[in-house]
Amino acid sequence: MSDQPVALVTGGGTGIGAACCRRLAAEGFRVGIHYRSSEEKAKKLEAELENAFLVKADLADSESLDALIKELKTLAGRIDVLVNNAGYNVNAPMLAMNLEQYDSVASVARGTWYLTKLVLRRFMMRSGTGRIINISSVVGHTGNAGQIPYPMVKAGLDAFTKSLAQELAGREILVNAIAPGFIDTEMTDELPEEVQAAILAKIPQGRTGTADEIADVVAFLATRGSYINGSVLHVNGGMYGG
Ligand code: NAP
């Protein structure tokens, strides 16, 4: 097994995930870029980074995650940092949303729980160390009209973070969440212009955040932050303080 630490970033081919991959590679990690559908972007990123590898899985499909773990054993042999970045959103008001849409958002949370369990069991519990960093959202705290399953899942991810940190007490496996505010990525580009303008008006810093500004905090939690555990770090330009 190589001495180089390995970081796995889910949804690493796009947006915030891609920025995390770049930043963690710069910090000396060998980076596992996980993707589901963004193969082209993930491949481009793999080619750009010096020491990275690609893995594909659908977080909504537990068998796909079982296969992913087997692949990680061969490709990496260790996982030191897990960034649970993948997320999915459907924009529709409560009465217009159907169960299938609800499940498409909620199944990513189920998959995040399951992947974390597998990574803990196969890698981190064996090495006795690790950092788990969950990317939640400010809307898990403030609520947000027009996308109810998404804030539900994100609030749950923060509760998952706190609970898992307590369950792992006494080990050097630290679990934290970062709750971004309004970050400029494809996910936010899809919001109607009037919704984007209304959100912008609520940000004291007067601008959206960048994926790199989230990746900075991920890198800090992955490599330093040794006394931060079970916390939710709000990174939102002053929109919400927790
Ligand atoms: P994004 O580019 O749309 O990223 C979402 C990622 O999740 C994609 O890479 C996608 O992979 C992956 N994904 C979605 N469903 C999946 C599934 N079933 N299985 C596996 N992977 C799946 O948007 P982003 O803004 O960078 O979002 C990254 C994270 O930050 C998300 O958790 C999001 O909720 C959170 N966040 C974003 C903002 C914001 O303002 N942008 C604010 C707060 C929180 P593929 O493309 O390969 O399918």
PDB file of C-alpha atoms and ligand atoms in Angstrom:
ATOM      1  CA  MET A   1       0.000   0.000   0.000  1.00  0.00           C
ATOM      2  CA  SER A   2       1.310   3.422  -0.983  1.00  0.00           C
ATOM      3  CA  ASP A   3       2.139   5.992   1.712  1.00  0.00           C
ATOM      4  CA  GLN A   4       0.230   8.654  -0.183  1.00  0.00           C
ATOM      5  CA  PRO A   5      -3.126   9.446   1.472  1.00  0.00           C
ATOM      6  CA  VAL A   6      -6.229   8.963  -0.652  1.00  0.00           C
ATOM      7  CA  ALA A   7      -9.307  11.184  -0.774  1.00  0.00           C
ATOM      8  CA  LEU A   8     -12.565  10.079  -2.383  1.00  0.00           C
ATOM      9  CA  VAL A   9     -14.895  12.854  -3.570  1.00  0.00           C
ATOM     10  CA  THR A  10     -18.434  11.897  -4.591  1.00  0.00           C
ATOM     11  CA  GLY A  11     -19.820  13.935  -7.466  1.00  0.00           C
ATOM     12  CA  GLY A  12     -16.202  14.905  -8.114  1.00  0.00           C
ATOM     13  CA  GLY A  13     -16.616  15.536 -11.826  1.00  0.00           C
ATOM     14  CA  THR A  14     -18.559  18.789 -11.549  1.00  0.00           C
ATOM     15  CA  GLY A  15     -18.957  22.056  -9.609  1.00  0.00           C
ATOM     16  CA  ILE A  16     -17.956  22.029  -5.951  1.00  0.00           C
ATOM     17  CA  GLY A  17     -16.790  18.396  -6.168  1.00  0.00           C
ATOM     18  CA  ALA A  18     -14.349  19.152  -8.988  1.00  0.00           C
ATOM     19  CA  ALA A  19     -12.938  22.128  -7.042  1.00  0.00           C
ATOM     20  CA  CYS A  20     -12.471  19.811  -4.018  1.00  0.00           C
ATOM     21  CA  CYS A  21     -10.605  17.271  -6.178  1.00  0.00           C
ATOM     22  CA  ARG A  22      -8.235  19.956  -7.494  1.00  0.00           C
ATOM     23  CA  ARG A  23      -7.613  21.378  -4.039  1.00  0.00           C
ATOM     24  CA  LEU A  24      -7.068  18.000  -2.346  1.00  0.00           C
ATOM     25  CA  ALA A  25      -4.668  16.973  -5.132  1.00  0.00           C
ATOM     26  CA  ALA A  26      -2.731  20.195  -4.485  1.00  0.00           C
ATOM     27  CA  GLU A  27      -2.591  19.220  -0.787  1.00  0.00           C
ATOM     28  CA  GLY A  28      -0.836  15.956  -1.744  1.00  0.00           C
ATOM     29  CA  PHE A  29      -3.727  13.504  -1.848  1.00  0.00           C
ATOM     30  CA  ARG A  30      -4.229  10.887  -4.513  1.00  0.00           C
ATOM     31  CA  VAL A  31      -7.800  11.706  -5.491  1.00  0.00           C
ATOM     32  CA  GLY A  32     -10.609   9.314  -6.350  1.00  0.00           C
ATOM     33  CA  ILE A  33     -13.002  11.211  -8.618  1.00  0.00           C
ATOM     34  CA  HIS A  34     -16.423   9.633  -8.290  1.00  0.00           C
ATOM     35  CA  TYR A  35     -19.053  10.376 -10.916  1.00  0.00           C
ATOM     36  CA  ARG A  36     -22.417   9.031 -12.042  1.00  0.00           C
ATOM     37  CA  SER A  37     -23.287  10.653 -15.390  1.00  0.00           C
ATOM     38  CA  SER A  38     -20.615  13.348 -15.938  1.00  0.00           C
ATOM     39  CA  GLU A  39     -18.082  10.970 -17.482  1.00  0.00           C
ATOM     40  CA  GLU A  40     -16.564  13.431 -19.915  1.00  0.00           C
ATOM     41  CA  LYS A  41     -15.961  16.101 -17.261  1.00  0.00           C
ATOM     42  CA  ALA A  42     -14.596  13.530 -14.803  1.00  0.00           C
ATOM     43  CA  LYS A  43     -12.185  12.141 -17.418  1.00  0.00           C
ATOM     44  CA  LYS A  44     -10.957  15.635 -18.260  1.00  0.00           C
ATOM     45  CA  LEU A  45     -10.317  16.327 -14.592  1.00  0.00           C
ATOM     46  CA  GLU A  46      -8.500  13.012 -14.143  1.00  0.00           C
ATOM     47  CA  ALA A  47      -6.224  13.950 -17.059  1.00  0.00           C
ATOM     48  CA  GLU A  48      -5.599  17.400 -15.531  1.00  0.00           C
ATOM     49  CA  LEU A  49      -4.583  16.089 -12.106  1.00  0.00           C
ATOM     50  CA  GLU A  50      -1.269  14.347 -11.619  1.00  0.00           C
ATOM     51  CA  ASN A  51      -2.417  11.529  -9.399  1.00  0.00           C
ATOM     52  CA  ALA A  52      -6.113  10.769  -9.655  1.00  0.00           C
ATOM     53  CA  PHE A  53      -8.353   7.889 -10.616  1.00  0.00           C
ATOM     54  CA  LEU A  54     -11.979   7.565 -11.677  1.00  0.00           C
ATOM     55  CA  VAL A  55     -14.797   5.551 -10.128  1.00  0.00           C
ATOM     56  CA  LYS A  56     -18.396   5.400 -11.276  1.00  0.00           C
ATOM     57  CA  ALA A  57     -21.456   4.596  -9.133  1.00  0.00           C
ATOM     58  CA  ASP A  58     -25.077   5.597  -8.659  1.00  0.00           C
ATOM     59  CA  LEU A  59     -25.712   6.550  -5.042  1.00  0.00           C
ATOM     60  CA  ALA A  60     -29.335   5.516  -5.514  1.00  0.00           C
ATOM     61  CA  ASP A  61     -28.233   1.921  -6.152  1.00  0.00           C
ATOM     62  CA  SER A  62     -26.679   0.011  -3.223  1.00  0.00           C
ATOM     63  CA  GLU A  63     -25.294  -2.755  -5.466  1.00  0.00           C
ATOM     64  CA  SER A  64     -23.420  -0.143  -7.442  1.00  0.00           C
ATOM     65  CA  LEU A  65     -21.894   1.069  -4.147  1.00  0.00           C
ATOM     66  CA  ASP A  66     -20.890  -2.487  -3.125  1.00  0.00           C
ATOM     67  CA  ALA A  67     -19.087  -2.775  -6.473  1.00  0.00           C
ATOM     68  CA  LEU A  68     -17.479   0.643  -5.950  1.00  0.00           C
ATOM     69  CA  ILE A  69     -15.955  -0.436  -2.628  1.00  0.00           C
ATOM     70  CA  LYS A  70     -14.443  -3.545  -4.207  1.00  0.00           C
ATOM     71  CA  GLU A  71     -12.986  -1.380  -6.950  1.00  0.00           C
ATOM     72  CA  LEU A  72     -11.553   1.045  -4.378  1.00  0.00           C
ATOM     73  CA  LYS A  73      -9.785  -1.821  -2.601  1.00  0.00           C
ATOM     74  CA  THR A  74      -7.956  -2.624  -5.827  1.00  0.00           C
ATOM     75  CA  LEU A  75      -7.436   0.906  -7.133  1.00  0.00           C
ATOM     76  CA  ALA A  76      -6.487   2.623  -3.875  1.00  0.00           C
ATOM     77  CA  GLY A  77      -6.220   0.155  -0.967  1.00  0.00           C
ATOM     78  CA  ARG A  78      -6.988   2.990   1.470  1.00  0.00           C
ATOM     79  CA  ILE A  79      -9.384   5.898   1.927  1.00  0.00           C
ATOM     80  CA  ASP A  80      -8.222   8.602   4.318  1.00  0.00           C
ATOM     81  CA  VAL A  81     -10.742  11.305   3.440  1.00  0.00           C
ATOM     82  CA  LEU A  82     -14.303  10.868   2.222  1.00  0.00           C
ATOM     83  CA  VAL A  83     -16.034  13.966   0.866  1.00  0.00           C
ATOM     84  CA  ASN A  84     -19.750  13.239   0.567  1.00  0.00           C
ATOM     85  CA  ASN A  85     -20.393  15.969  -1.966  1.00  0.00           C
ATOM     86  CA  ALA A  86     -22.932  14.413  -4.365  1.00  0.00           C
ATOM     87  CA  GLY A  87     -26.411  15.884  -4.108  1.00  0.00           C
ATOM     88  CA  TYR A  88     -29.527  16.122  -6.183  1.00  0.00           C
ATOM     89  CA  ASN A  89     -32.384  18.607  -6.283  1.00  0.00           C
ATOM     90  CA  VAL A  90     -35.770  18.875  -7.966  1.00  0.00           C
ATOM     91  CA  ASN A  91     -37.394  22.312  -8.172  1.00  0.00           C
ATOM     92  CA  ALA A  92     -41.173  21.998  -7.787  1.00  0.00           C
ATOM     93  CA  PRO A  93     -43.652  23.205  -5.169  1.00  0.00           C
ATOM     94  CA  MET A  94     -45.054  20.698  -2.646  1.00  0.00           C
ATOM     95  CA  LEU A  95     -48.321  20.045  -4.449  1.00  0.00           C
ATOM     96  CA  ALA A  96     -46.695  19.593  -7.854  1.00  0.00           C
ATOM     97  CA  MET A  97     -44.042  17.125  -6.693  1.00  0.00           C
ATOM     98  CA  ASN A  98     -44.580  13.387  -7.034  1.00  0.00           C
ATOM     99  CA  LEU A  99     -43.085  10.454  -5.118  1.00  0.00           C
ATOM    100  CA  GLU A 100     -40.647   9.603  -7.880  1.00  0.00           C
ATOM    101  CA  GLN A 101     -39.184  13.118  -7.700  1.00  0.00           C
ATOM    102  CA  TYR A 102     -39.047  12.905  -3.911  1.00  0.00           C
ATOM    103  CA  ASP A 103     -37.186   9.571  -4.145  1.00  0.00           C
ATOM    104  CA  SER A 104     -34.685  10.956  -6.677  1.00  0.00           C
ATOM    105  CA  VAL A 105     -33.586  13.498  -4.039  1.00  0.00           C
ATOM    106  CA  ALA A 106     -33.873  11.249  -0.962  1.00  0.00           C
ATOM    107  CA  SER A 107     -32.079   8.256  -2.507  1.00  0.00           C
ATOM    108  CA  VAL A 108     -28.828  10.238  -2.616  1.00  0.00           C
ATOM    109  CA  ALA A 109     -29.048  10.622   1.188  1.00  0.00           C
ATOM    110  CA  ARG A 110     -29.626   6.875   1.572  1.00  0.00           C
ATOM    111  CA  GLY A 111     -26.629   6.213  -0.691  1.00  0.00           C
ATOM    112  CA  THR A 112     -24.462   8.657   1.256  1.00  0.00           C
ATOM    113  CA  TRP A 113     -25.314   6.832   4.485  1.00  0.00           C
ATOM    114  CA  TYR A 114     -24.539   3.455   2.885  1.00  0.00           C
ATOM    115  CA  LEU A 115     -21.290   4.542   1.193  1.00  0.00           C
ATOM    116  CA  THR A 116     -20.064   6.071   4.460  1.00  0.00           C
ATOM    117  CA  LYS A 117     -20.804   2.812   6.280  1.00  0.00           C
ATOM    118  CA  LEU A 118     -18.838   0.834   3.663  1.00  0.00           C
ATOM    119  CA  VAL A 119     -15.878   3.240   3.710  1.00  0.00           C
ATOM    120  CA  LEU A 120     -15.797   3.109   7.502  1.00  0.00           C
ATOM    121  CA  ARG A 121     -15.980  -0.674   7.615  1.00  0.00           C
ATOM    122  CA  ARG A 122     -13.505  -1.416   4.815  1.00  0.00           C
ATOM    123  CA  PHE A 123     -10.972   1.368   5.336  1.00  0.00           C
ATOM    124  CA  MET A 124     -11.222   3.851   8.201  1.00  0.00           C
ATOM    125  CA  MET A 125     -12.058   1.493  11.084  1.00  0.00           C
ATOM    126  CA  ARG A 126      -9.096  -0.652  10.009  1.00  0.00           C
ATOM    127  CA  SER A 127      -6.621   2.223   9.792  1.00  0.00           C
ATOM    128  CA  GLY A 128      -8.105   3.887  12.894  1.00  0.00           C
ATOM    129  CA  THR A 129      -8.048   7.345  11.294  1.00  0.00           C
ATOM    130  CA  GLY A 130     -10.037   9.318   8.778  1.00  0.00           C
ATOM    131  CA  ARG A 131     -11.913  12.470   7.925  1.00  0.00           C
ATOM    132  CA  ILE A 132     -15.502  12.434   6.679  1.00  0.00           C
ATOM    133  CA  ILE A 133     -16.727  15.727   5.242  1.00  0.00           C
ATOM    134  CA  ASN A 134     -20.370  16.081   4.278  1.00  0.00           C
ATOM    135  CA  ILE A 135     -21.549  18.860   1.983  1.00  0.00           C
ATOM    136  CA  SER A 136     -24.969  19.899   3.247  1.00  0.00           C
ATOM    137  CA  SER A 137     -26.600  23.291   2.628  1.00  0.00           C
ATOM    138  CA  VAL A 138     -27.772  26.478   4.309  1.00  0.00           C
ATOM    139  CA  VAL A 139     -31.329  25.584   3.234  1.00  0.00           C
ATOM    140  CA  GLY A 140     -31.261  22.618   5.633  1.00  0.00           C
ATOM    141  CA  HIS A 141     -31.314  25.321   8.348  1.00  0.00           C
ATOM    142  CA  THR A 142     -33.374  28.105   6.815  1.00  0.00           C
ATOM    143  CA  GLY A 143     -35.797  25.996   4.743  1.00  0.00           C
ATOM    144  CA  ASN A 144     -36.528  26.843   1.119  1.00  0.00           C
ATOM    145  CA  ALA A 145     -39.841  27.027  -0.696  1.00  0.00           C
ATOM    146  CA  GLY A 146     -40.172  25.146  -3.965  1.00  0.00           C
ATOM    147  CA  GLN A 147     -37.762  22.261  -3.301  1.00  0.00           C
ATOM    148  CA  ILE A 148     -38.862  20.690   0.009  1.00  0.00           C
ATOM    149  CA  PRO A 149     -37.156  17.249  -0.190  1.00  0.00           C
ATOM    150  CA  TYR A 150     -33.783  18.963  -0.735  1.00  0.00           C
ATOM    151  CA  PRO A 151     -33.718  20.958   2.559  1.00  0.00           C
ATOM    152  CA  MET A 152     -35.123  17.848   4.292  1.00  0.00           C
ATOM    153  CA  VAL A 153     -32.199  15.762   3.061  1.00  0.00           C
ATOM    154  CA  LYS A 154     -29.644  18.466   3.854  1.00  0.00           C
ATOM    155  CA  ALA A 155     -30.939  18.930   7.427  1.00  0.00           C
ATOM    156  CA  GLY A 156     -30.715  15.155   7.776  1.00  0.00           C
ATOM    157  CA  LEU A 157     -27.119  15.190   6.554  1.00  0.00           C
ATOM    158  CA  ASP A 158     -26.178  17.624   9.329  1.00  0.00           C
ATOM    159  CA  ALA A 159     -27.920  15.391  11.904  1.00  0.00           C
ATOM    160  CA  PHE A 160     -26.077  12.401  10.394  1.00  0.00           C
ATOM    161  CA  THR A 161     -22.783  14.311  10.829  1.00  0.00           C
ATOM    162  CA  LYS A 162     -23.390  15.038  14.511  1.00  0.00           C
ATOM    163  CA  SER A 163     -24.678  11.539  15.277  1.00  0.00           C
ATOM    164  CA  LEU A 164     -21.845   9.732  13.516  1.00  0.00           C
ATOM    165  CA  ALA A 165     -19.226  11.914  15.239  1.00  0.00           C
ATOM    166  CA  GLN A 166     -20.758  10.851  18.577  1.00  0.00           C
ATOM    167  CA  GLU A 167     -20.874   7.203  17.555  1.00  0.00           C
ATOM    168  CA  LEU A 168     -17.184   7.274  16.584  1.00  0.00           C
ATOM    169  CA  ALA A 169     -16.153   8.880  19.902  1.00  0.00           C
ATOM    170  CA  GLY A 170     -12.708   7.832  21.046  1.00  0.00           C
ATOM    171  CA  ARG A 171     -11.415   7.266  17.519  1.00  0.00           C
ATOM    172  CA  GLU A 172      -9.398   9.558  15.321  1.00  0.00           C
ATOM    173  CA  ILE A 173     -12.125   9.553  12.692  1.00  0.00           C
ATOM    174  CA  LEU A 174     -13.558  13.062  12.530  1.00  0.00           C
ATOM    175  CA  VAL A 175     -16.909  13.823  10.938  1.00  0.00           C
ATOM    176  CA  ASN A 176     -17.959  17.340   9.940  1.00  0.00           C
ATOM    177  CA  ALA A 177     -20.288  19.065   7.538  1.00  0.00           C
ATOM    178  CA  ILE A 178     -19.938  22.197   5.458  1.00  0.00           C
ATOM    179  CA  ALA A 179     -23.201  23.990   4.741  1.00  0.00           C
ATOM    180  CA  PRO A 180     -22.629  26.197   1.686  1.00  0.00           C
ATOM    181  CA  GLY A 181     -24.827  29.164   0.911  1.00  0.00           C
ATOM    182  CA  PHE A 182     -25.425  30.214  -2.691  1.00  0.00           C
ATOM    183  CA  ILE A 183     -22.474  28.943  -4.747  1.00  0.00           C
ATOM    184  CA  ASP A 184     -22.045  29.628  -8.434  1.00  0.00           C
ATOM    185  CA  THR A 185     -22.346  26.173 -10.129  1.00  0.00           C
ATOM    186  CA  GLU A 186     -24.588  24.424 -12.656  1.00  0.00           C
ATOM    187  CA  MET A 187     -26.978  23.501  -9.819  1.00  0.00           C
ATOM    188  CA  THR A 188     -27.687  27.176  -9.064  1.00  0.00           C
ATOM    189  CA  ASP A 189     -27.585  28.222 -12.739  1.00  0.00           C
ATOM    190  CA  GLU A 190     -30.757  26.146 -13.193  1.00  0.00           C
ATOM    191  CA  LEU A 191     -32.749  28.346 -10.768  1.00  0.00           C
ATOM    192  CA  PRO A 192     -35.072  30.932 -12.365  1.00  0.00           C
ATOM    193  CA  GLU A 193     -33.511  34.421 -12.603  1.00  0.00           C
ATOM    194  CA  GLU A 194     -35.998  35.983 -10.152  1.00  0.00           C
ATOM    195  CA  VAL A 195     -35.170  33.290  -7.554  1.00  0.00           C
ATOM    196  CA  GLN A 196     -31.428  33.945  -8.027  1.00  0.00           C
ATOM    197  CA  ALA A 197     -31.992  37.702  -7.568  1.00  0.00           C
ATOM    198  CA  ALA A 198     -34.059  37.140  -4.391  1.00  0.00           C
ATOM    199  CA  ILE A 199     -31.323  34.932  -2.897  1.00  0.00           C
ATOM    200  CA  LEU A 200     -28.599  37.420  -3.814  1.00  0.00           C
ATOM    201  CA  ALA A 201     -30.486  40.161  -1.955  1.00  0.00           C
ATOM    202  CA  LYS A 202     -30.176  38.087   1.257  1.00  0.00           C
ATOM    203  CA  ILE A 203     -26.365  37.753   1.122  1.00  0.00           C
ATOM    204  CA  PRO A 204     -24.556  40.435   3.195  1.00  0.00           C
ATOM    205  CA  GLN A 205     -21.360  40.032   1.145  1.00  0.00           C
ATOM    206  CA  GLY A 206     -23.458  40.914  -1.902  1.00  0.00           C
ATOM    207  CA  ARG A 207     -22.205  38.105  -4.133  1.00  0.00           C
ATOM    208  CA  THR A 208     -22.445  34.366  -4.665  1.00  0.00           C
ATOM    209  CA  GLY A 209     -19.666  32.123  -3.400  1.00  0.00           C
ATOM    210  CA  THR A 210     -17.287  30.129  -5.586  1.00  0.00           C
ATOM    211  CA  ALA A 211     -16.672  26.392  -5.609  1.00  0.00           C
ATOM    212  CA  ASP A 212     -13.041  27.136  -4.655  1.00  0.00           C
ATOM    213  CA  GLU A 213     -14.220  28.899  -1.486  1.00  0.00           C
ATOM    214  CA  ILE A 214     -15.955  25.667  -0.417  1.00  0.00           C
ATOM    215  CA  ALA A 215     -12.975  23.535  -1.485  1.00  0.00           C
ATOM    216  CA  ASP A 216     -10.715  25.691   0.752  1.00  0.00           C
ATOM    217  CA  VAL A 217     -12.747  24.689   3.802  1.00  0.00           C
ATOM    218  CA  VAL A 218     -12.824  21.038   2.703  1.00  0.00           C
ATOM    219  CA  ALA A 219      -9.021  21.075   2.430  1.00  0.00           C
ATOM    220  CA  PHE A 220      -8.761  22.624   5.903  1.00  0.00           C
ATOM    221  CA  LEU A 221     -10.971  19.925   7.438  1.00  0.00           C
ATOM    222  CA  ALA A 222      -9.132  17.202   5.523  1.00  0.00           C
ATOM    223  CA  THR A 223      -5.614  18.221   6.568  1.00  0.00           C
ATOM    224  CA  ARG A 224      -5.853  20.438   9.647  1.00  0.00           C
ATOM    225  CA  GLY A 225      -8.861  21.168  11.880  1.00  0.00           C
ATOM    226  CA  SER A 226      -7.800  18.359  14.225  1.00  0.00           C
ATOM    227  CA  TYR A 227     -10.075  19.529  17.076  1.00  0.00           C
ATOM    228  CA  ILE A 228     -13.192  20.095  14.962  1.00  0.00           C
ATOM    229  CA  ASN A 229     -15.651  17.220  15.174  1.00  0.00           C
ATOM    230  CA  GLY A 230     -19.423  16.857  14.780  1.00  0.00           C
ATOM    231  CA  SER A 231     -19.629  20.451  13.542  1.00  0.00           C
ATOM    232  CA  VAL A 232     -21.498  22.151  10.750  1.00  0.00           C
ATOM    233  CA  LEU A 233     -19.417  24.962   9.233  1.00  0.00           C
ATOM    234  CA  HIS A 234     -21.513  27.652   7.567  1.00  0.00           C
ATOM    235  CA  VAL A 235     -19.878  29.122   4.449  1.00  0.00           C
ATOM    236  CA  ASN A 236     -22.377  31.556   2.984  1.00  0.00           C
ATOM    237  CA  GLY A 237     -21.168  35.165   2.831  1.00  0.00           C
ATOM    238  CA  GLY A 238     -23.046  36.049   6.017  1.00  0.00           C
ATOM    239  CA  MET A 239     -26.455  34.795   4.895  1.00  0.00           C
ATOM    240  CA  TYR A 240     -26.892  32.620   7.976  1.00  0.00           C
ATOM    241  CA  GLY A 241     -24.690  32.121  11.028  1.00  0.00           C
ATOM    242  CA  GLY A 242     -26.058  28.958  12.594  1.00  0.00           C
TER     243      GLY A 242
HETATM  244  P1  NAP B   1     -23.561  19.806  -9.269  1.00  0.00           P
HETATM  245  O1  NAP B   1     -22.457  20.225 -10.173  1.00  0.00           O
HETATM  246  O2  NAP B   1     -24.911  19.542  -9.839  1.00  0.00           O
HETATM  247  O3  NAP B   1     -23.058  18.530  -8.451  1.00  0.00           O
HETATM  248  C1  NAP B   1     -23.866  17.508  -8.004  1.00  0.00           C
HETATM  249  C2  NAP B   1     -23.062  16.224  -8.107  1.00  0.00           C
HETATM  250  O4  NAP B   1     -23.800  15.162  -7.498  1.00  0.00           O
HETATM  251  C3  NAP B   1     -22.787  15.819  -9.562  1.00  0.00           C
HETATM  252  O5  NAP B   1     -21.395  15.656  -9.757  1.00  0.00           O
HETATM  253  C4  NAP B   1     -23.530  14.492  -9.718  1.00  0.00           C
HETATM  254  O6  NAP B   1     -22.786  13.522 -10.450  1.00  0.00           O
HETATM  255  C5  NAP B   1     -23.663  14.015  -8.284  1.00  0.00           C
HETATM  256  N1  NAP B   1     -24.856  13.167  -8.137  1.00  0.00           N
HETATM  257  C6  NAP B   1     -26.152  13.573  -8.168  1.00  0.00           C
HETATM  258  N2  NAP B   1     -26.963  12.503  -8.023  1.00  0.00           N
HETATM  259  C7  NAP B   1     -26.160  11.414  -7.898  1.00  0.00           C
HETATM  260  C8  NAP B   1     -26.396  10.025  -7.735  1.00  0.00           C
HETATM  261  N3  NAP B   1     -27.633   9.499  -7.667  1.00  0.00           N
HETATM  262  N4  NAP B   1     -25.335   9.184  -7.651  1.00  0.00           N
HETATM  263  C9  NAP B   1     -24.071   9.685  -7.731  1.00  0.00           C
HETATM  264  N5  NAP B   1     -23.781  10.977  -7.877  1.00  0.00           N
HETATM  265  C10 NAP B   1     -24.813  11.839  -7.970  1.00  0.00           C
HETATM  266  O7  NAP B   1     -23.805  20.915  -8.158  1.00  0.00           O
HETATM  267  P2  NAP B   1     -22.854  21.526  -7.028  1.00  0.00           P
HETATM  268  O8  NAP B   1     -23.397  22.872  -6.790  1.00  0.00           O
HETATM  269  O9  NAP B   1     -21.418  21.371  -7.351  1.00  0.00           O
HETATM  270  O10 NAP B   1     -23.258  20.639  -5.762  1.00  0.00           O
HETATM  271  C11 NAP B   1     -22.341  19.885  -5.012  1.00  0.00           C
HETATM  272  C12 NAP B   1     -22.907  19.689  -3.604  1.00  0.00           C
HETATM  273  O11 NAP B   1     -23.005  20.954  -2.969  1.00  0.00           O
HETATM  274  C13 NAP B   1     -24.320  19.097  -3.596  1.00  0.00           C
HETATM  275  O12 NAP B   1     -24.458  18.184  -2.527  1.00  0.00           O
HETATM  276  C14 NAP B   1     -25.190  20.306  -3.373  1.00  0.00           C
HETATM  277  O13 NAP B   1     -26.406  19.952  -2.781  1.00  0.00           O
HETATM  278  C15 NAP B   1     -24.307  21.113  -2.438  1.00  0.00           C
HETATM  279  N6  NAP B   1     -24.649  22.525  -2.354  1.00  0.00           N
HETATM  280  C16 NAP B   1     -24.553  23.328  -3.472  1.00  0.00           C
HETATM  281  C17 NAP B   1     -24.893  24.681  -3.340  1.00  0.00           C
HETATM  282  C18 NAP B   1     -24.805  25.615  -4.498  1.00  0.00           C
HETATM  283  O14 NAP B   1     -25.231  26.774  -4.321  1.00  0.00           O
HETATM  284  N7  NAP B   1     -24.274  25.227  -5.639  1.00  0.00           N
HETATM  285  C19 NAP B   1     -25.322  25.183  -2.112  1.00  0.00           C
HETATM  286  C20 NAP B   1     -25.399  24.342  -1.026  1.00  0.00           C
HETATM  287  C21 NAP B   1     -25.054  23.013  -1.156  1.00  0.00           C
HETATM  288  P3  NAP B   1     -22.944  13.374 -12.061  1.00  0.00           P
HETATM  289  O15 NAP B   1     -22.975  14.765 -12.635  1.00  0.00           O
HETATM  290  O16 NAP B   1     -21.756  12.576 -12.468  1.00  0.00           O
HETATM  291  O17 NAP B   1     -24.242  12.635 -12.284  1.00  0.00           O
END
